[in-house]
Amino acid sequence: MILEMKNIVKVYDRVVANKNVSITLEKGEILAIVGENGAGKSTLMKILYGLERPNSGEIYINGKKQVFRNPSDAMKQGIGMVQQHFMLFDTMTVTENIIYNNEISKGVFLDIDANRKKVRELSKRYMLEVDPDKLVKDCPVGVQQRIEILKILHQNADILIFDEPSSVLTPIEVDELLKTMKRLSNMGKSIILITHKLGEVMEVADRIVVMRDGEVVAEKRREETSIEELSYFMIGRQTTSPVIKDLEPCKEVLSVKNLSKVDESGKKLLGNINISVRGGEIVGIAGVSGNGQSELIKCITGLDTDYTGKIEVCGINVTNKGVGFIRKAGLAHIPEDRYYWGSAKEATIAENVLMGDENTERFSKKGLLNFREIRKHVYRIVENYGVKVSFLAQKMKELSGGNAQKLIVAREIEKKTPFLVACEPTRGIDVGAMEFIHEKLIEKRNNGGGILLISSELSEILKLSDRIYVIYEGRIEHEFTNKNLDSRKLGFLMLGGKTA
Amino acid sequence: MLFSIDYIATIINSTIRMMSPLLYASLAAAICAKADIFNLSMEGAMLVSAFFSIVVNYFTKSVVLSILAGVMASVLVSACVGFFVLKLKASPVVVGLAINNTVAGATTYLLYIIFNTRGVFTHPSLVGIPKIRLPFIEKTAVLSTIFSGLTLLDYMSFVIAILVYLFFYKTVIGYRIRAIGINSEAARSLGTPVEKYQFLTISFSGILCGFAGCLLSMGSVRLFIENITAGRGYIAMAANHLGKSHPIGVLFASLFFGCCQALGNFLQNTSLKTQITSSIPYVATILALIVFTVQKRYAKQKKMLEVFNKDAASS
Ligand SMILES: Nc1ncnc2c1ncn2[C@@H]1O[C@H](COP(=O)(O)OP(=O)(O)OP(=O)(O)O)[C@@H](O)[C@H]1O
Ligand SMILES: [Mg+2]
């Protein structure tokens, strides 16, 4: 047994995040931890990595009791963590990122050549391909994650923690990552994987621990269990799939004509995009991430006003207009990055729910906020959407990742606008809550709302969309109604394949 | 007469003298920026150094001790800022402005207490920083004008710019500090004592400001005037911005601002009003920043247009 965490208790202000949690890990084993949003998975890992201190409980590494006061203590004992939000130095090279804190030097000088050689060796040994001299910001997300992994391998970590590593990756990158994990475990590394995607769990994990409300409620070997059973343990009921009734789409809520965009270095990001969304339909944009989805969304939602072409929202010309104007025209937007665009981490939950509506008649009178009404509204949202919060004045950053996401989704759906842009609406969300959000999206559609759905989860697009555009290298290559499509064909087109 | 070679040589000489204190201060601003510290207090650090170097100079008549005193005072002030901002997490803007105002007030007050004068203090017994004479240059009249009256500290400013460059881009510690500046959260998660590095950086920036202050009070002149720094600390921040916090970029930016100050001084001898001439460096600062930004945006637009045109032609 390489690791044992025994009776870990962690209490935040008014929340018990971990109640007497015990887990073990063998050498070369892959352990998956699954559970609802707010079940306490990340907290447990933060304790293991020295980012948080437990109120009680012990950690044993190779049978010896250890106390971690900070991440470097944990690192010294061979524990490494691939953070969900990458911790990289964007404008430095891959080499400079990997060697940080373990540099080879010549006197006081940094020996770049020797370090580069070291990185090459490392990359070869673990079969994780990187270009040592490339700047990190020029690397795709999947490669950035590889850099993170190499970084902790460079620190000689034997226990690798992955907290929701696949939520930002493309399907191919996910495959790659799962293979990497298998390979690393065969080489004797022990891995803890936290994820909401039970398919991945069944593919790589040796053993699975299910957590609920801060406790371990089940522990199974992979052979002994199934996806259905695991999701039952997690949410305490069976999952169902929603029924989508036929609907005649009504008036157009989004029209994009000849949209093109070029970046500073002259690279073409979007080329002549034409799309339209009408009320009463969900339109999916399928594509491997990094093919222009983010840019397209930024233009449509007004986060980027530097493009050519014409955009109309609900019949109002919003070309080159800013966010405020477009939102007034009838847009709501669930952004891709929940912390960067979606919320203010230091603000309270109530403040985050209010954002964008602070000037409406309902919530303010003559420039003064109407707190009674606001509290009522926030309370209703938190209640209806099952967001796990302890009190309304809690800071956003104290929510678990999935709960933060739920809150943003709730805020944008509840704006009840005719048009909604939903980017990765269920990123980091557990299976139960995912079902619920899907239902809400469909309900909005059935009530005549138009939704543009962007998701790297093919299954989500196929499940919800009435119509699907395929985006590839900044161009919309194909358009389909959902009836004549299957995931194999769609996957093929997403990689730039041509229809026969 | 205006464009005679000698005249230009004198302007160059004056530019160098104006430039070197600015260069020190801009480098101080640059290293702080590189380490992700917002430091506003170069002004105060320079002023305190200028003052205490003159005080020690008056009592000891030793240039070395004066410089030492000036530098130490400046480091102390910078370390204070570091303590407030990094340890106590106070707002860097408030701390910076408070320190600058406090130092301005304190030096004025101490000037009165120690020397019993107001406004200016000078004394025949004050010793200036020795001028360096370069025999091989004195043979040519123009060159000797250009390099006349420069002190060791003036020359050293250029060397230090290069050393700072080597430090940041070639050494291990420099690389780590740069990394902190790029993403301090990431550095922290890797177990780096971020605040410690930042504190050392801002303290070191105090040494540079110390040299700058000494040059102001004991370089070309030997005196202390209330507010002798006259906003150079803020111009240094502009120079840092223009030079993109790169030591060599900062060198050229300080050259530009040094030149503006020199021109401002020279134009005082013409019929222009002093109010106008003395505002030249500051107006130049604002103009330079505007031009810098506009030019950047223009370059971007031009590039976009190019691509569109090429695209239109090809399709
Ligand atoms: N810094 C904090 N202050 C107060 N409460 C916190 C803090 N961090 C987490 N919590 C609470 O602890 C509980 C567990 O959170 P944790 O992040 O461990 O959940 P999780 O299982 O990782 O969920 P998710 O799947 O959504 O990421 C949540 O209810 C959360 O609100
Ligand atoms: Mg989590």
GROMACS .gro file of N, CA, C and O in nm, chain B residues 120-207:
model
  352
  620VAL      N    1   1.641   7.510  -0.083
  620VAL     CA    2   1.764   7.457  -0.140
  620VAL      C    3   1.872   7.449  -0.033
  620VAL      O    4   1.882   7.536   0.053
  621PHE      N    5   1.953   7.344  -0.040
  621PHE     CA    6   2.071   7.344   0.044
  621PHE      C    7   2.193   7.314  -0.042
  621PHE      O    8   2.198   7.217  -0.115
  622THR      N    9   2.290   7.403  -0.033
  622THR     CA   10   2.417   7.373  -0.098
  622THR      C   11   2.527   7.435  -0.013
  622THR      O   12   2.502   7.525   0.067
  623HIS      N   13   2.648   7.383  -0.030
  623HIS     CA   14   2.759   7.431   0.054
  623HIS      C   15   2.887   7.408  -0.021
  623HIS      O   16   2.903   7.303  -0.084
  624PRO      N   17   2.980   7.501  -0.016
  624PRO     CA   18   3.105   7.484  -0.093
  624PRO      C   19   3.182   7.359  -0.054
  624PRO      O   20   3.254   7.303  -0.136
  625SER      N   21   3.164   7.314   0.069
  625SER     CA   22   3.244   7.199   0.113
  625SER      C   23   3.190   7.066   0.062
  625SER      O   24   3.253   6.963   0.081
  626LEU      N   25   3.073   7.065  -0.001
  626LEU     CA   26   3.018   6.939  -0.051
  626LEU      C   27   3.106   6.883  -0.162
  626LEU      O   28   3.156   6.958  -0.247
  627VAL      N   29   3.125   6.754  -0.161
  627VAL     CA   30   3.210   6.690  -0.262
  627VAL      C   31   3.122   6.621  -0.366
  627VAL      O   32   3.030   6.548  -0.329
  628GLY      N   33   3.150   6.643  -0.493
  628GLY     CA   34   3.072   6.575  -0.598
  628GLY      C   35   3.130   6.439  -0.626
  628GLY      O   36   3.241   6.406  -0.583
  629ILE      N   37   3.057   6.357  -0.698
  629ILE     CA   38   3.111   6.229  -0.740
  629ILE      C   39   3.219   6.259  -0.844
  629ILE      O   40   3.197   6.337  -0.935
  630PRO      N   41   3.339   6.200  -0.824
  630PRO     CA   42   3.449   6.237  -0.915
  630PRO      C   43   3.415   6.209  -1.061
  630PRO      O   44   3.352   6.108  -1.093
  631LYS      N   45   3.458   6.301  -1.147
  631LYS     CA   46   3.436   6.282  -1.290
  631LYS      C   47   3.542   6.188  -1.345
  631LYS      O   48   3.656   6.189  -1.300
  632ILE      N   49   3.502   6.111  -1.440
  632ILE     CA   50   3.597   6.018  -1.501
  632ILE      C   51   3.656   6.083  -1.624
  632ILE      O   52   3.582   6.138  -1.706
  633ARG      N   53   3.788   6.081  -1.633
  633ARG     CA   54   3.850   6.140  -1.752
  633ARG      C   55   3.907   6.028  -1.837
  633ARG      O   56   3.979   5.942  -1.790
  634LEU      N   57   3.868   6.031  -1.963
  634LEU     CA   58   3.916   5.927  -2.054
  634LEU      C   59   4.016   5.989  -2.150
  634LEU      O   60   3.978   6.059  -2.241
  635PRO      N   61   4.146   5.966  -2.125
  635PRO     CA   62   4.250   6.035  -2.201
  635PRO      C   63   4.237   6.016  -2.352
  635PRO      O   64   4.254   6.111  -2.429
  636PHE      N   65   4.203   5.897  -2.395
  636PHE     CA   66   4.203   5.872  -2.540
  636PHE      C   67   4.090   5.946  -2.610
  636PHE      O   68   4.090   5.963  -2.731
  637ILE      N   69   3.993   5.989  -2.533
  637ILE     CA   70   3.881   6.058  -2.595
  637ILE      C   71   3.906   6.208  -2.600
  637ILE      O   72   3.865   6.278  -2.691
  638GLU      N   73   3.984   6.256  -2.505
  638GLU     CA   74   4.001   6.401  -2.495
  638GLU      C   75   4.074   6.460  -2.613
  638GLU      O   76   4.077   6.581  -2.633
  639LYS      N   77   4.135   6.375  -2.693
  639LYS     CA   78   4.207   6.426  -2.810
  639LYS      C   79   4.111   6.488  -2.910
  639LYS      O   80   4.141   6.587  -2.975
  640THR      N   81   3.993   6.429  -2.926
  640THR     CA   82   3.896   6.484  -3.019
  640THR      C   83   3.804   6.579  -2.943
  640THR      O   84   3.748   6.543  -2.840
  641ALA      N   85   3.786   6.697  -2.999
  641ALA     CA   86   3.707   6.798  -2.929
  641ALA      C   87   3.563   6.752  -2.909
  641ALA      O   88   3.507   6.761  -2.799
  642VAL      N   89   3.504   6.699  -3.018
  642VAL     CA   90   3.362   6.661  -3.010
  642VAL      C   91   3.340   6.552  -2.906
  642VAL      O   92   3.253   6.562  -2.820
  643LEU      N   93   3.424   6.448  -2.916
  643LEU     CA   94   3.409   6.338  -2.822
  643LEU      C   95   3.427   6.385  -2.679
  643LEU      O   96   3.354   6.344  -2.588
  644SER      N   97   3.525   6.473  -2.659
  644SER     CA   98   3.549   6.514  -2.521
  644SER      C   99   3.430   6.596  -2.470
  644SER      O  100   3.399   6.591  -2.352
  645THR      N  101   3.363   6.670  -2.560
  645THR     CA  102   3.242   6.740  -2.515
  645THR      C  103   3.135   6.638  -2.478
  645THR      O  104   3.070   6.649  -2.374
  646ILE      N  105   3.118   6.538  -2.566
  646ILE     CA  106   3.012   6.440  -2.541
  646ILE      C  107   3.031   6.371  -2.407
  646ILE      O  108   2.935   6.352  -2.332
  647PHE      N  109   3.154   6.335  -2.377
  647PHE     CA  110   3.177   6.256  -2.255
  647PHE      C  111   3.224   6.339  -2.137
  647PHE      O  112   3.262   6.283  -2.035
  648SER      N  113   3.221   6.471  -2.148
  648SER     CA  114   3.277   6.551  -2.040
  648SER      C  115   3.187   6.546  -1.917
  648SER      O  116   3.064   6.538  -1.927
  649GLY      N  117   3.252   6.548  -1.801
  649GLY     CA  118   3.178   6.561  -1.676
  649GLY      C  119   3.096   6.441  -1.636
  649GLY      O  120   3.009   6.450  -1.550
  650LEU      N  121   3.120   6.325  -1.699
  650LEU     CA  122   3.043   6.206  -1.660
  650LEU      C  123   3.112   6.135  -1.545
  650LEU      O  124   3.234   6.127  -1.540
  651THR      N  125   3.032   6.080  -1.455
  651THR     CA  126   3.089   6.013  -1.338
  651THR      C  127   3.083   5.862  -1.356
  651THR      O  128   3.019   5.811  -1.449
  652LEU      N  129   3.147   5.794  -1.263
  652LEU     CA  130   3.146   5.648  -1.265
  652LEU      C  131   3.002   5.596  -1.265
  652LEU      O  132   2.967   5.502  -1.335
  653LEU      N  133   2.917   5.662  -1.186
  653LEU     CA  134   2.778   5.615  -1.175
  653LEU      C  135   2.705   5.626  -1.309
  653LEU      O  136   2.621   5.543  -1.341
  654ASP      N  137   2.738   5.731  -1.387
  654ASP     CA  138   2.675   5.744  -1.519
  654ASP      C  139   2.710   5.625  -1.607
  654ASP      O  140   2.623   5.563  -1.667
  655TYR      N  141   2.839   5.596  -1.613
  655TYR     CA  142   2.881   5.483  -1.698
  655TYR      C  143   2.822   5.352  -1.646
  655TYR      O  144   2.780   5.265  -1.721
  656MET      N  145   2.820   5.343  -1.514
  656MET     CA  146   2.775   5.218  -1.453
  656MET      C  147   2.630   5.187  -1.490
  656MET      O  148   2.591   5.071  -1.499
  657SER      N  149   2.550   5.292  -1.512
  657SER     CA  150   2.408   5.267  -1.539
  657SER      C  151   2.391   5.178  -1.662
  657SER      O  152   2.305   5.091  -1.665
  658PHE      N  153   2.477   5.200  -1.761
  658PHE     CA  154   2.467   5.118  -1.883
  658PHE      C  155   2.508   4.974  -1.853
  658PHE      O  156   2.443   4.879  -1.897
  659VAL      N  157   2.617   4.962  -1.777
  659VAL     CA  158   2.664   4.827  -1.742
  659VAL      C  159   2.555   4.754  -1.664
  659VAL      O  160   2.526   4.637  -1.689
  660ILE      N  161   2.491   4.826  -1.573
  660ILE     CA  162   2.389   4.760  -1.490
  660ILE      C  163   2.270   4.717  -1.575
  660ILE      O  164   2.213   4.611  -1.555
  661ALA      N  165   2.235   4.800  -1.675
  661ALA     CA  166   2.125   4.759  -1.763
  661ALA      C  167   2.156   4.624  -1.825
  661ALA      O  168   2.071   4.534  -1.831
  662ILE      N  169   2.281   4.609  -1.870
  662ILE     CA  170   2.318   4.481  -1.932
  662ILE      C  171   2.321   4.368  -1.830
  662ILE      O  172   2.274   4.258  -1.855
  663LEU      N  173   2.371   4.400  -1.710
  663LEU     CA  174   2.374   4.298  -1.605
  663LEU      C  175   2.233   4.253  -1.568
  663LEU      O  176   2.207   4.134  -1.548
  664VAL      N  177   2.141   4.349  -1.561
  664VAL     CA  178   2.003   4.314  -1.528
  664VAL      C  179   1.948   4.222  -1.636
  664VAL      O  180   1.880   4.123  -1.609
  665TYR      N  181   1.981   4.255  -1.761
  665TYR     CA  182   1.937   4.169  -1.870
  665TYR      C  183   1.990   4.026  -1.852
  665TYR      O  184   1.915   3.928  -1.858
  666LEU      N  185   2.121   4.015  -1.828
  666LEU     CA  186   2.181   3.882  -1.811
  666LEU      C  187   2.117   3.809  -1.693
  666LEU      O  188   2.087   3.691  -1.700
  667PHE      N  189   2.094   3.884  -1.587
  667PHE     CA  190   2.035   3.824  -1.468
  667PHE      C  191   1.899   3.761  -1.501
  667PHE      O  192   1.875   3.644  -1.472
  668PHE      N  193   1.814   3.839  -1.566
  668PHE     CA  194   1.678   3.789  -1.589
  668PHE      C  195   1.673   3.677  -1.693
  668PHE      O  196   1.593   3.586  -1.683
  669TYR      N  197   1.757   3.688  -1.795
  669TYR     CA  198   1.740   3.594  -1.905
  669TYR      C  199   1.840   3.480  -1.906
  669TYR      O  200   1.831   3.390  -1.986
  670LYS      N  201   1.940   3.484  -1.815
  670LYS     CA  202   2.040   3.377  -1.816
  670LYS      C  203   2.055   3.303  -1.684
  670LYS      O  204   2.103   3.190  -1.683
  671THR      N  205   2.019   3.365  -1.574
  671THR     CA  206   2.044   3.296  -1.447
  671THR      C  207   1.918   3.224  -1.397
  671THR      O  208   1.807   3.254  -1.439
  672VAL      N  209   1.941   3.131  -1.307
  672VAL     CA  210   1.831   3.051  -1.253
  672VAL      C  211   1.734   3.139  -1.173
  672VAL      O  212   1.613   3.134  -1.192
  673ILE      N  213   1.792   3.220  -1.084
  673ILE     CA  214   1.706   3.303  -0.999
  673ILE      C  215   1.626   3.401  -1.086
  673ILE      O  216   1.506   3.421  -1.065
  674GLY      N  217   1.692   3.459  -1.185
  674GLY     CA  218   1.624   3.553  -1.273
  674GLY      C  219   1.508   3.487  -1.344
  674GLY      O  220   1.399   3.543  -1.355
  675TYR      N  221   1.531   3.367  -1.387
  675TYR     CA  222   1.427   3.291  -1.457
  675TYR      C  223   1.309   3.263  -1.365
  675TYR      O  224   1.192   3.276  -1.403
  676ARG      N  225   1.340   3.231  -1.241
  676ARG     CA  226   1.232   3.205  -1.147
  676ARG      C  227   1.150   3.331  -1.120
  676ARG      O  228   1.028   3.326  -1.109
  677ILE      N  229   1.220   3.443  -1.109
  677ILE     CA  230   1.147   3.567  -1.082
  677ILE      C  231   1.059   3.603  -1.201
  677ILE      O  232   0.944   3.646  -1.186
  678ARG      N  233   1.111   3.581  -1.321
  678ARG     CA  234   1.029   3.607  -1.440
  678ARG      C  235   0.905   3.520  -1.438
  678ARG      O  236   0.795   3.563  -1.471
  679ALA      N  237   0.924   3.395  -1.398
  679ALA     CA  238   0.810   3.302  -1.393
  679ALA      C  239   0.705   3.353  -1.294
  679ALA      O  240   0.586   3.348  -1.322
  680ILE      N  241   0.751   3.405  -1.181
  680ILE     CA  242   0.657   3.461  -1.084
  680ILE      C  243   0.576   3.572  -1.149
  680ILE      O  244   0.454   3.582  -1.132
  681GLY      N  245   0.645   3.655  -1.226
  681GLY     CA  246   0.576   3.766  -1.292
  681GLY      C  247   0.473   3.718  -1.392
  681GLY      O  248   0.370   3.782  -1.412
  682ILE      N  249   0.496   3.605  -1.456
  682ILE     CA  250   0.403   3.556  -1.557
  682ILE      C  251   0.282   3.492  -1.491
  682ILE      O  252   0.169   3.513  -1.533
  683ASN      N  253   0.303   3.414  -1.386
  683ASN     CA  254   0.191   3.348  -1.320
  683ASN      C  255   0.231   3.313  -1.177
  683ASN      O  256   0.284   3.206  -1.152
  684SER      N  257   0.204   3.406  -1.086
  684SER     CA  258   0.253   3.387  -0.950
  684SER      C  259   0.181   3.269  -0.884
  684SER      O  260   0.239   3.200  -0.801
  685GLU      N  261   0.056   3.246  -0.925
  685GLU     CA  262  -0.020   3.136  -0.867
  685GLU      C  263   0.047   3.002  -0.899
  685GLU      O  264   0.062   2.915  -0.813
  686ALA      N  265   0.089   2.989  -1.025
  686ALA     CA  266   0.156   2.866  -1.066
  686ALA      C  267   0.288   2.848  -0.991
  686ALA      O  268   0.320   2.738  -0.945
  687ALA      N  269   0.362   2.955  -0.978
  687ALA     CA  270   0.489   2.946  -0.907
  687ALA      C  271   0.465   2.903  -0.763
  687ALA      O  272   0.536   2.819  -0.709
  688ARG      N  273   0.362   2.958  -0.703
  688ARG     CA  274   0.330   2.921  -0.565
  688ARG      C  275   0.295   2.773  -0.555
  688ARG      O  276   0.338   2.703  -0.466
  689SER      N  277   0.217   2.726  -0.653
  689SER     CA  278   0.173   2.586  -0.647
  689SER      C  279   0.291   2.492  -0.665
  689SER      O  280   0.281   2.373  -0.637
  690LEU      N  281   0.404   2.543  -0.714
  690LEU     CA  282   0.522   2.460  -0.728
  690LEU      C  283   0.614   2.475  -0.608
  690LEU      O  284   0.729   2.431  -0.610
  691GLY      N  285   0.565   2.542  -0.506
  691GLY     CA  286   0.643   2.552  -0.384
  691GLY      C  287   0.744   2.665  -0.380
  691GLY      O  288   0.836   2.662  -0.300
  692THR      N  289   0.729   2.765  -0.466
  692THR     CA  290   0.820   2.879  -0.461
  692THR      C  291   0.773   2.978  -0.355
  692THR      O  292   0.655   3.010  -0.351
  693PRO      N  293   0.865   3.025  -0.270
  693PRO     CA  294   0.825   3.131  -0.176
  693PRO      C  295   0.813   3.263  -0.251
  693PRO      O  296   0.906   3.345  -0.253
  694VAL      N  297   0.697   3.284  -0.314
  694VAL     CA  298   0.680   3.397  -0.405
  694VAL      C  299   0.709   3.531  -0.337
  694VAL      O  300   0.786   3.613  -0.389
  695GLU      N  301   0.651   3.551  -0.218
  695GLU     CA  302   0.667   3.681  -0.153
  695GLU      C  303   0.813   3.710  -0.119
  695GLU      O  304   0.857   3.823  -0.125
  696LYS      N  305   0.887   3.604  -0.085
  696LYS     CA  306   1.027   3.625  -0.052
  696LYS      C  307   1.103   3.678  -0.173
  696LYS      O  308   1.174   3.777  -0.165
  697TYR      N  309   1.084   3.613  -0.287
  697TYR     CA  310   1.150   3.661  -0.409
  697TYR      C  311   1.107   3.803  -0.441
  697TYR      O  312   1.187   3.887  -0.480
  698GLN      N  313   0.978   3.830  -0.426
  698GLN     CA  314   0.929   3.963  -0.459
  698GLN      C  315   0.989   4.067  -0.365
  698GLN      O  316   1.027   4.175  -0.408
  699PHE      N  317   1.001   4.030  -0.237
  699PHE     CA  318   1.056   4.126  -0.142
  699PHE      C  319   1.202   4.157  -0.176
  699PHE      O  320   1.245   4.272  -0.174
  700LEU      N  321   1.278   4.053  -0.210
  700LEU     CA  322   1.418   4.076  -0.247
  700LEU      C  323   1.426   4.164  -0.371
  700LEU      O  324   1.511   4.251  -0.382
  701THR      N  325   1.335   4.140  -0.466
  701THR     CA  326   1.338   4.219  -0.589
  701THR      C  327   1.312   4.366  -0.561
  701THR      O  328   1.385   4.453  -0.609
  702ILE      N  329   1.209   4.394  -0.483
  702ILE     CA  330   1.178   4.535  -0.459
  702ILE      C  331   1.288   4.601  -0.376
  702ILE      O  332   1.323   4.717  -0.398
  703SER      N  333   1.350   4.524  -0.286
  703SER     CA  334   1.462   4.580  -0.211
  703SER      C  335   1.578   4.612  -0.303
  703SER      O  336   1.642   4.716  -0.291
  704PHE      N  337   1.603   4.522  -0.397
  704PHE     CA  338   1.711   4.547  -0.492
  704PHE      C  339   1.680   4.669  -0.577
  704PHE      O  340   1.767   4.748  -0.611
  705SER      N  341   1.553   4.685  -0.612
  705SER     CA  342   1.517   4.803  -0.691
  705SER      C  343   1.551   4.929  -0.612
  705SER      O  344   1.580   5.034  -0.669
  706GLY      N  345   1.552   4.917  -0.478
  706GLY     CA  346   1.592   5.029  -0.394
  706GLY      C  347   1.737   5.070  -0.417
  706GLY      O  348   1.771   5.188  -0.417
  707ILE      N  349   1.824   4.971  -0.440
  707ILE     CA  350   1.965   5.004  -0.469
  707ILE      C  351   1.974   5.090  -0.594
  707ILE      O  352   2.042   5.192  -0.597
   0.00000   0.00000   0.00000
